[in-house]
CSV table of C-alpha atoms in Angstrom, one decimal:
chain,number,residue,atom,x,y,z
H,1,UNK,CA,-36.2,-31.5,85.4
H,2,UNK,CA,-38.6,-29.0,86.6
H,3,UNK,CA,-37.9,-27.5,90.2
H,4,UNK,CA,-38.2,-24.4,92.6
H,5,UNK,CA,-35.5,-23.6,94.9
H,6,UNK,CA,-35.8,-21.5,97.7
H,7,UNK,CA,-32.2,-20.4,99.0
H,8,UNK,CA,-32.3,-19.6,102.0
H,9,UNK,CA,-33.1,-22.5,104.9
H,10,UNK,CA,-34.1,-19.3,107.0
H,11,UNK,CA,-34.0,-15.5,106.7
H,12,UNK,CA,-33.6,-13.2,109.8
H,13,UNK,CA,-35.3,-9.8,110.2
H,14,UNK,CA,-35.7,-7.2,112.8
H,15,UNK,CA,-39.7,-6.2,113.1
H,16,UNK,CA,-40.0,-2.9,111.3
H,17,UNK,CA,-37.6,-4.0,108.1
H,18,UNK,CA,-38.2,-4.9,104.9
H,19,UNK,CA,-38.4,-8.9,104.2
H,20,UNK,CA,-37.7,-10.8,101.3
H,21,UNK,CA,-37.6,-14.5,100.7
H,22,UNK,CA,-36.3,-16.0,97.6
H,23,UNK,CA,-37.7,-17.9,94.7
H,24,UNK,CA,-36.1,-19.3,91.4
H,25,UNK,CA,-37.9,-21.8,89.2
H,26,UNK,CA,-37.2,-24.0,86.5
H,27,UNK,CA,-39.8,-25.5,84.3
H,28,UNK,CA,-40.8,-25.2,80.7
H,29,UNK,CA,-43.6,-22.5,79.2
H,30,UNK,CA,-45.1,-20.0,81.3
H,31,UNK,CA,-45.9,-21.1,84.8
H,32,UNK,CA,-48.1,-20.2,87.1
H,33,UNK,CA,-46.6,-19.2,90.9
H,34,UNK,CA,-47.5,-19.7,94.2
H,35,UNK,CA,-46.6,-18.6,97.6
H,36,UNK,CA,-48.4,-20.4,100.7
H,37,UNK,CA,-47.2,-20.0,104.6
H,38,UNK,CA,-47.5,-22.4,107.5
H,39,UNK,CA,-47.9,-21.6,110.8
H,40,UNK,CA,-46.6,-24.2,113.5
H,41,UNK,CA,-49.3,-26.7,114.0
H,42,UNK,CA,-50.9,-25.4,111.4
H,43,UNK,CA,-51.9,-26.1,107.4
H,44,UNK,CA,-50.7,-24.2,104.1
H,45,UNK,CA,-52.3,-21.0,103.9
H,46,UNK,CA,-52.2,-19.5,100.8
H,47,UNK,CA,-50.9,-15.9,99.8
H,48,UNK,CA,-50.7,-14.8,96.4
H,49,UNK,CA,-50.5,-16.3,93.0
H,50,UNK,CA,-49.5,-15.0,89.9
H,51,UNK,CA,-51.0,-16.2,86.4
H,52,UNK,CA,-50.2,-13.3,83.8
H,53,UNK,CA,-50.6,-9.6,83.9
H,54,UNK,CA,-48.5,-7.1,86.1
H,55,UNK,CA,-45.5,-8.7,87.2
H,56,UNK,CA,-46.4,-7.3,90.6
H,57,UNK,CA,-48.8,-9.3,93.1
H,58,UNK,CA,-50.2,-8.3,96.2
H,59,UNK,CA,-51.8,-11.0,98.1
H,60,UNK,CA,-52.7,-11.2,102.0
H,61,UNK,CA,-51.1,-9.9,105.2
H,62,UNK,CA,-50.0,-7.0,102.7
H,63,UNK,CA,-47.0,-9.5,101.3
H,64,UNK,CA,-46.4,-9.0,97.4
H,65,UNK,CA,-44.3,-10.9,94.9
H,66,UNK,CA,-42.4,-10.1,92.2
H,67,UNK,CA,-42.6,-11.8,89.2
H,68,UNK,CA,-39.2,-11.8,87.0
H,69,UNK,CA,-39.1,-13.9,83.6
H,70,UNK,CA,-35.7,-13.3,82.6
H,71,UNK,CA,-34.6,-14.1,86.2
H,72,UNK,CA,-37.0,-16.7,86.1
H,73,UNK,CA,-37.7,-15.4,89.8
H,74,UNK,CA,-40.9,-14.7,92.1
H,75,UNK,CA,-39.4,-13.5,95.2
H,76,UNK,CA,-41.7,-12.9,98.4
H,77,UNK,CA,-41.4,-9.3,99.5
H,78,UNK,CA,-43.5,-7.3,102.8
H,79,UNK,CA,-42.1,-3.5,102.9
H,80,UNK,CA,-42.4,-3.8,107.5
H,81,UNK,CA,-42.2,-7.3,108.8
H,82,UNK,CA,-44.2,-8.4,111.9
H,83,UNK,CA,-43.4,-10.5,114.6
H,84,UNK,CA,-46.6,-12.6,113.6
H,85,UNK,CA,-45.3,-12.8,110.0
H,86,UNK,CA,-42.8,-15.5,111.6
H,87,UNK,CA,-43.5,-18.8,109.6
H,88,UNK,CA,-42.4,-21.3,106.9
H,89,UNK,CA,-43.0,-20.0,103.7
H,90,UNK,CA,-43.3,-22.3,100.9
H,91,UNK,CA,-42.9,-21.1,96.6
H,92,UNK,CA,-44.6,-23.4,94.4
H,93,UNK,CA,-45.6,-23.8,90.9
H,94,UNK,CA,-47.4,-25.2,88.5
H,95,UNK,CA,-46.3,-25.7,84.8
H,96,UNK,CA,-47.7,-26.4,81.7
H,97,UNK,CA,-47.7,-30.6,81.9
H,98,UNK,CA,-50.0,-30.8,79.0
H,99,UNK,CA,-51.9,-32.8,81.1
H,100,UNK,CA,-54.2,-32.9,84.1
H,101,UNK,CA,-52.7,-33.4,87.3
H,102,UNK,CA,-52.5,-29.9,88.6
H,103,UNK,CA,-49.4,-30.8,90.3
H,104,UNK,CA,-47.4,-28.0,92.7
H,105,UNK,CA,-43.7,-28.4,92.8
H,106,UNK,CA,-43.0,-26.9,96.0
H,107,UNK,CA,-39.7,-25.6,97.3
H,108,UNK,CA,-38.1,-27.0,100.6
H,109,UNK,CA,-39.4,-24.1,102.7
H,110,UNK,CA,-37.9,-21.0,103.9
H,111,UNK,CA,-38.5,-20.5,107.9
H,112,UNK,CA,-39.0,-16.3,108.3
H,113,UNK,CA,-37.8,-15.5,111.6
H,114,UNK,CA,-39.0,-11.8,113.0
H,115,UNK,CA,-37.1,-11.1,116.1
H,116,UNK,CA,-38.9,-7.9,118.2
G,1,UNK,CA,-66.3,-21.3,106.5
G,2,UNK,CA,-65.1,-22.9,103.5
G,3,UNK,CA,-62.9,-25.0,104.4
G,4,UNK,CA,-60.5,-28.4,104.0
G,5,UNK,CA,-60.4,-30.9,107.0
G,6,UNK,CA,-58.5,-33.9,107.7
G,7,UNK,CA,-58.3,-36.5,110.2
G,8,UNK,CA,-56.8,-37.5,112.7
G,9,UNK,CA,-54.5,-34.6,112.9
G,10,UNK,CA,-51.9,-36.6,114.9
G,11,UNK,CA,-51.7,-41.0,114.4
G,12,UNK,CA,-48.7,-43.1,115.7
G,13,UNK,CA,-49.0,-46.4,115.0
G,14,UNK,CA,-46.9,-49.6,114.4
G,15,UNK,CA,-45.5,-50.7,111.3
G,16,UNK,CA,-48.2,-53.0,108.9
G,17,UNK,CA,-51.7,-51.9,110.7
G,18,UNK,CA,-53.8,-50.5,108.2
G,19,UNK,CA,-54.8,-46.9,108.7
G,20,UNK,CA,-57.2,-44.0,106.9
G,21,UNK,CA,-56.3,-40.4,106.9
G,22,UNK,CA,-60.1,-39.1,106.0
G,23,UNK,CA,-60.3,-35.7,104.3
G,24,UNK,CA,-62.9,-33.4,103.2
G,25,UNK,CA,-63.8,-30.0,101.6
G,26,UNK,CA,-67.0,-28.2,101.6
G,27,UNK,CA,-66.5,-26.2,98.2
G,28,UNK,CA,-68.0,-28.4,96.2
G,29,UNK,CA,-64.2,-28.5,94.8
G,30,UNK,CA,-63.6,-31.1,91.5
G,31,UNK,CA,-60.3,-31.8,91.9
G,32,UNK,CA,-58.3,-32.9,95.4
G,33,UNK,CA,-55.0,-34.2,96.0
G,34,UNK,CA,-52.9,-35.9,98.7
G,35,UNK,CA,-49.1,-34.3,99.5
G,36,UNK,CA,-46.7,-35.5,102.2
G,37,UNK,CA,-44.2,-33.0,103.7
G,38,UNK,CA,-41.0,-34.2,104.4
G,39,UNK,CA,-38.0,-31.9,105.6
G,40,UNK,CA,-35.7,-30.8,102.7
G,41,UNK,CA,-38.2,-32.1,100.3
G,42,UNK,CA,-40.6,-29.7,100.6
G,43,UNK,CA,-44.5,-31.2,99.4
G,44,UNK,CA,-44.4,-33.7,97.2
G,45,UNK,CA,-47.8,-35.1,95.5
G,46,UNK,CA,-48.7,-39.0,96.1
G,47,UNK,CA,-52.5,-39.0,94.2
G,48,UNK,CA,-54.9,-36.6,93.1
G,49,UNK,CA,-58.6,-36.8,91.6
G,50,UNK,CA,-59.8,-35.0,88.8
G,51,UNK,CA,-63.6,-35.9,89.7
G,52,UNK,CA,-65.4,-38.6,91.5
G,53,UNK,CA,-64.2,-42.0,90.3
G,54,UNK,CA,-61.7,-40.2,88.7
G,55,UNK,CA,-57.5,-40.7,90.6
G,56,UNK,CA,-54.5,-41.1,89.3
G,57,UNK,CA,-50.6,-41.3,90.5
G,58,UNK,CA,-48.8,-38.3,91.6
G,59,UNK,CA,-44.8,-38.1,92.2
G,60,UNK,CA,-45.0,-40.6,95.2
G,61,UNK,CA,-47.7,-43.1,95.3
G,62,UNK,CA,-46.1,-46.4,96.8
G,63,UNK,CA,-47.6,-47.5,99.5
G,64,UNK,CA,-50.9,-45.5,99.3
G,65,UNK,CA,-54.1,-45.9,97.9
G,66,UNK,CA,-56.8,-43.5,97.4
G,67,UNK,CA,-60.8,-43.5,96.6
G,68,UNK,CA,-63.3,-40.9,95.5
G,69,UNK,CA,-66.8,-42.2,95.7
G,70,UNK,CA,-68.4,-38.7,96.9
G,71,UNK,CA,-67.0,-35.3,95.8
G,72,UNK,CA,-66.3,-34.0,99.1
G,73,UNK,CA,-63.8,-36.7,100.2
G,74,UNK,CA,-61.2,-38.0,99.4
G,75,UNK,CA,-59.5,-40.7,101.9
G,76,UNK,CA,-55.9,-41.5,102.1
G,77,UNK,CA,-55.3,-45.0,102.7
G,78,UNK,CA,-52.2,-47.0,104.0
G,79,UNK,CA,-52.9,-50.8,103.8
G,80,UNK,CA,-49.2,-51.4,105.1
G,81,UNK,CA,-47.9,-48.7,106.8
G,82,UNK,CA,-43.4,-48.8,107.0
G,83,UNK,CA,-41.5,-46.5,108.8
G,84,UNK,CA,-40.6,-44.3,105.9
G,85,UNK,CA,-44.4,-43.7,105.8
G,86,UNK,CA,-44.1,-41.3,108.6
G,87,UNK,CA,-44.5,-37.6,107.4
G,88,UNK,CA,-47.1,-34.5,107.7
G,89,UNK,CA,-49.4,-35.3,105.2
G,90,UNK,CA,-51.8,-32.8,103.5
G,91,UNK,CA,-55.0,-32.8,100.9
G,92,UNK,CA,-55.6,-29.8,98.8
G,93,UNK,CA,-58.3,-29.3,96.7
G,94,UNK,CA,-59.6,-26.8,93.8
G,95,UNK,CA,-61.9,-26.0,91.2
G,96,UNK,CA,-62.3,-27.9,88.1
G,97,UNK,CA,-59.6,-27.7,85.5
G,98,UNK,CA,-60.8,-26.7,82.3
G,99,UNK,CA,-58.4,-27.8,79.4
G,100,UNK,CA,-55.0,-26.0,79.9
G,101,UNK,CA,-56.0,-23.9,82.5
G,102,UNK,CA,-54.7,-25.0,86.0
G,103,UNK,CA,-55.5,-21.4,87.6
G,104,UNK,CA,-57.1,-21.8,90.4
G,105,UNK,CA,-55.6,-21.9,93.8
G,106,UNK,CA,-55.2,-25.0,96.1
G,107,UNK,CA,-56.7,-24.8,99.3
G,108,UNK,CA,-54.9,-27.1,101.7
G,109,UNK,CA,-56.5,-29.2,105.1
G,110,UNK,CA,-54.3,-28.2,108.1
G,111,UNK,CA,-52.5,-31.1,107.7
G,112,UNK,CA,-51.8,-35.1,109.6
G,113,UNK,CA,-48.3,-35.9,111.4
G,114,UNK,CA,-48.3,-39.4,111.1
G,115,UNK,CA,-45.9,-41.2,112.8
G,116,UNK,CA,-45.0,-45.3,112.2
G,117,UNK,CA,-43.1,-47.3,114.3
């Protein structure tokens, strides 16, 4: 079955360190990945995507991702967390269906947690 | 602003009153889709729409129906609604898919906590 699994229920950094939040998938052909945040009260806001091409993303708040085939990973990286960066971060992707529903298969969420 | 909406952003209700969860984008997006968030399930889909007239059945579809009739919405309906109903609920929407190419992002509403008694 194809599936994401994020790790870690929650990961707990100190403002000023290096975050990372994990991300393993499992589907079939060459996927495309996601990462999205929420904010309490708030909807999915998308970060960063990765389709082909350097393995390294940078997408918005200055988070990147790094994409690893062999590890079949895409793990959420910022070099100096922020106390605002403090969310629920979700991984998704979407695999080749052959067809046309476009589907995410979203991971169960990874609460970041930025203490000052 | 480009943008998703939904509404109501908060609904309690009682079990078997039927409700709508409207939603909306004004990207002139193709396709749109309808997730419900549950914890330790992450988002998992319930219907989507490739175009107007055009839905079909995501992972989760009991109990819901759906209807496109303009491009810019896409209502959620719950002609029954149960207890195991209750959820946060979000639509997403994109650009057209063009053959095997499912690129381009999703753009989610800010989401509907919906609770049934």
């Amino acid at each position: 079955a194809q599936s994401v699994a994020q790790p870690e229920d929650q990961v707990n950094v100190a403002e000023g360190n290096p975050l990372t939040v994990k991300c393993t998938y499992s589907v079939s052909g060459n996927p495309y990945l996601f990462w999205y945040v929420q904010y309490p009260n708030r909807g999915l806001q998308f970060l960063l995507k990765y389709i082909t091409g350097d393995n390294l993303v940078k997408g918005s708040y200055g988070f990147e991702a790094e994409f690893n085939k062999s590890q079949t990973s895409f793990h959420l990286k910022k070099p100096s967390a922020l106390v605002s960066d403090s969310a629920l971060y979700f991984c998704a992707v979407r695999p080749h269906y052959g067809g046309a529903t476009n589907k995410l298969i979203f991971g169960t969420g990874t609460l970041l947690a930025v203490q000052p | 602003e480009a943008q998703v909406t939904q509404n109501p952003r908060y609904l309690i209700t009682v079990t078997g009153k039927k409700l709508t969860v409207t939603c909306s984008q004004n990207m002139n997006h193709e396709y749109m889709s309808w997730y419900r968030q549950d914890p330790g399930l992450g988002l998992r889909q319930i219907y989507y729409s490739m175009n107007v007239e055009v839905t079909d059945k995501g992972d989760v579809p009991e109990g819901y129906k759906v209807s496109r009739k303009e491009k810019r919405n896409f209502p959620l309906i719950l002609e029954s609604p149960s207890p195991n109903q209750t959820s946060l609920y979000f639509c997403a929407s994109s650009l057209k898919w063009q053959g095997e190419d499912f690129r381009n992002t999703q753009y989610f509403g800010p989401g509907t906590r919906l609770t049934v008694l």
